[in-house]
Coordinates of C-alpha atoms and ligand atoms in Angstrom, one line a residue:
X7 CA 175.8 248.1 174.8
X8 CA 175.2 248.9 178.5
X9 CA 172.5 250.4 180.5
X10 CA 173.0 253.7 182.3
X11 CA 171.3 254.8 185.9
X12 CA 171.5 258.2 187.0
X13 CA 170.2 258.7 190.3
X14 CA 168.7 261.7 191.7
X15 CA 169.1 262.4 195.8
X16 CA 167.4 265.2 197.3
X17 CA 166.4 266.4 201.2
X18 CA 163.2 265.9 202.9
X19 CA 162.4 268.5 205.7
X20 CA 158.4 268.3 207.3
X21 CA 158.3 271.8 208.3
X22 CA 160.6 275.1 207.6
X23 CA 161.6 275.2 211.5
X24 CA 164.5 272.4 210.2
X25 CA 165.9 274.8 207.8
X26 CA 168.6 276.4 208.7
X27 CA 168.0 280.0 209.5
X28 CA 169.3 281.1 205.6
X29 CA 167.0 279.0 204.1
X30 CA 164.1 279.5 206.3
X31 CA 164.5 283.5 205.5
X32 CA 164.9 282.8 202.0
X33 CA 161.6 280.4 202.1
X34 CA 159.7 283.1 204.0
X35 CA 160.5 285.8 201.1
X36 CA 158.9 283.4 199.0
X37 CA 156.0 282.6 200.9
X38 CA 155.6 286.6 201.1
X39 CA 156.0 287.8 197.8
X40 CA 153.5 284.2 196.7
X41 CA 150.8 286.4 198.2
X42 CA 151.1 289.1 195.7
X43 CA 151.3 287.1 192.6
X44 CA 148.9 287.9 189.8
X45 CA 147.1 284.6 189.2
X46 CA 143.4 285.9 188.5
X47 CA 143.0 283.1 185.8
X48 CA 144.6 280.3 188.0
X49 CA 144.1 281.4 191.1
X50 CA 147.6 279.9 191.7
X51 CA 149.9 281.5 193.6
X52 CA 153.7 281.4 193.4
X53 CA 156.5 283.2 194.9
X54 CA 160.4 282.4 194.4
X55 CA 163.3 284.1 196.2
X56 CA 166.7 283.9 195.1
X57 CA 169.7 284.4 197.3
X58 CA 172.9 285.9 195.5
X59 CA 176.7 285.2 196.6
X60 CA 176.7 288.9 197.8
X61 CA 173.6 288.2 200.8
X62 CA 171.3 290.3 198.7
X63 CA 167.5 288.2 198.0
X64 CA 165.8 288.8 194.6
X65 CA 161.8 288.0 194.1
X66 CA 159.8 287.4 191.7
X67 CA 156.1 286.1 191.2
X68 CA 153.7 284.6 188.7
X69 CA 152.5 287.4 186.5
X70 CA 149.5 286.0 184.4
X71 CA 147.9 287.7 181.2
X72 CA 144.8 287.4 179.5
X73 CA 146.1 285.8 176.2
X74 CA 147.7 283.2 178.4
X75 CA 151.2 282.8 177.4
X76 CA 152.3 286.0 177.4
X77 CA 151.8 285.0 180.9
X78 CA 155.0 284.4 183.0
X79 CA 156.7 281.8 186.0
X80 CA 157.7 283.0 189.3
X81 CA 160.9 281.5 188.7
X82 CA 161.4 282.8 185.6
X83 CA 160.4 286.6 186.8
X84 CA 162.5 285.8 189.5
X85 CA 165.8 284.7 187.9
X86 CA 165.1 287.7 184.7
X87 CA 165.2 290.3 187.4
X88 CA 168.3 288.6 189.1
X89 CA 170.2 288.8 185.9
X90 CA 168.6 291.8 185.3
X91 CA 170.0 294.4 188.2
X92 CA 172.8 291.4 189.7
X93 CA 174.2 290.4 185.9
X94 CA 177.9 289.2 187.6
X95 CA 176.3 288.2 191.2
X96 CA 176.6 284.6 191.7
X97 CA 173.0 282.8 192.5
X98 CA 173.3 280.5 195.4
X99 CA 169.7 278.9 195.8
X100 CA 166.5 279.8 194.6
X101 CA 163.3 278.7 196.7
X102 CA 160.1 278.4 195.0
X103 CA 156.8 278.5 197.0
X104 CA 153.2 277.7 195.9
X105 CA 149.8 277.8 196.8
X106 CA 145.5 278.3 195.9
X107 CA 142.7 278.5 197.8
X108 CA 140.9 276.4 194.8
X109 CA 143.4 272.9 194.8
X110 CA 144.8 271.5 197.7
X111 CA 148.8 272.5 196.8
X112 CA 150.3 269.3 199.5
X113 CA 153.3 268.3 197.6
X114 CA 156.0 270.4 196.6
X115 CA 155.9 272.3 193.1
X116 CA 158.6 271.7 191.1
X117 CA 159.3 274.4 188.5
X118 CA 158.5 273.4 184.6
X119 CA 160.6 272.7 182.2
X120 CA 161.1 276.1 180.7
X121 CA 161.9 277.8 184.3
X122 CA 164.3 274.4 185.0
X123 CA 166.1 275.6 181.1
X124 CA 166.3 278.7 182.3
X125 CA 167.6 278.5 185.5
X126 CA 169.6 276.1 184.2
X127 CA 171.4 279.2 181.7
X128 CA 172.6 280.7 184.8
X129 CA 174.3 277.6 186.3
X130 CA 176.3 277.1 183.0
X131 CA 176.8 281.3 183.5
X132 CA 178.7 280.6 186.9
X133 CA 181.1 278.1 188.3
X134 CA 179.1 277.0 191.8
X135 CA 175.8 275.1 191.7
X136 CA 172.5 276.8 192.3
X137 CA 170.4 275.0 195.1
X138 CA 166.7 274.6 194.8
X139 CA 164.2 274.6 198.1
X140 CA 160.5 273.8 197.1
X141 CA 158.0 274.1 199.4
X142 CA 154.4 273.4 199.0
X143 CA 151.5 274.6 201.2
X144 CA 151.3 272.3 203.0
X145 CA 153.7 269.3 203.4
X146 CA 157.2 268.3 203.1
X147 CA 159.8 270.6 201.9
X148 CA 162.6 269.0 199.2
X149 CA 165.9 270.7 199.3
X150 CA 168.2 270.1 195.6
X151 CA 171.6 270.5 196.0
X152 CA 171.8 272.3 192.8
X153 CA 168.9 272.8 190.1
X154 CA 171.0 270.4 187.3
X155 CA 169.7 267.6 189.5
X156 CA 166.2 268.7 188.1
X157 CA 167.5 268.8 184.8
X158 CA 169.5 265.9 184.2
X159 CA 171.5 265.8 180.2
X160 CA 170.5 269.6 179.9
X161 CA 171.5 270.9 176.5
X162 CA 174.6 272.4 176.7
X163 CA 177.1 273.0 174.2
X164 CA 180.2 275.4 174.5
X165 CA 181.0 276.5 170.9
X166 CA 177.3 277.7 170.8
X167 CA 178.8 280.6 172.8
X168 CA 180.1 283.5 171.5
X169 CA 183.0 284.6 173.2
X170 CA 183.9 288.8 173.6
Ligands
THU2 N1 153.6 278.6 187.7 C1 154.7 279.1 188.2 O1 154.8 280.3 188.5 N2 155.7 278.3 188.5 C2 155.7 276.9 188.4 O2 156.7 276.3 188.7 C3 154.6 276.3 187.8 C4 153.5 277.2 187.3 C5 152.5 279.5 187.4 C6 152.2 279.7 185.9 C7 150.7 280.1 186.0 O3 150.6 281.4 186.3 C8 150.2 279.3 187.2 O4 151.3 278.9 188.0 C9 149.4 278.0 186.8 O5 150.1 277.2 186.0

């Protein structure tokens, strides 16, 4: 028998002026396109940007419904419409944004575990990791060097796949 540790190392930034200019574009995207999310039932707001291989950035926001899990994540409207128009464009991060004029939003939002498996789909689709900014309204800013740090043992098995 033995006892396993997995550790889990991310970056702390206090404000977006430490990003580099990339990521500080990228989070702005998100920040922008969080404004126009349809959240009447939450009232909470989220915007992710995605930035491909190729330089292009892909957005997506929370799009709610009245039977509420028809409802969808800004990460996973996001990532859809990334694989949707860019199906062989490499995704380099993704940087998720949220915030509410109802709840204080001071730590960062990490994305739930159905946008973390989906996210994940596209990792396992590629051979470079996909990076993860998060950025609250207000407070620190965490920076993943790829999103299989927020889902450690993710299921994965390669005969599952067929292949063409
Ligand atoms: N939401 C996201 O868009 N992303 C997350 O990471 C967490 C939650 C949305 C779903 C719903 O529209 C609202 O936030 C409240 O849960």
């Amino acid at each position: 028998m033995r006892s396993v540790r997995k550790e889990i190392e991310f970056t702390e930034y206090d404000s977006i002026d430490q990003l580099n200019s990339s990521d500080s574009a990228l989070l702005a995207s998100a920040i922008e396109i969080a404004h126009t999310a349809y959240a009447p039932y939450s009232n909470f707001k989220v915007g992710a940007a995605i930035l491909l291989k190729n330089g292009e950035v892909v957005i997506g926001n929370n799009q709610e419904n009245i039977a509420y899990p028809s409802g969808l994540c800004a990460e996973r409207v996001a990532i859809f419409h990334a694989g949707a128009t860019h199906p062989n464009e490499p995704i380099e991060t993704i940087a998720i944004y949220a915030e509410s004029h109802t709840i204080p939003v001071d730590s960062p939002i990490s994305p739930c575990g159905a946008c973390r498996q989906v996210i994940m789909e596209y990792r396992h689709k590629q051979s470079t990791p996909i990076r993860v900014i998060l950025k609250p309204q207000q407070g620190n800013i965490w920076v993943f060097k790829c999103v299989s740090d927020l889902l450690p043992y993710a299921f994965d098995l390669k005969g599952l796949k067929k292949q063409n």
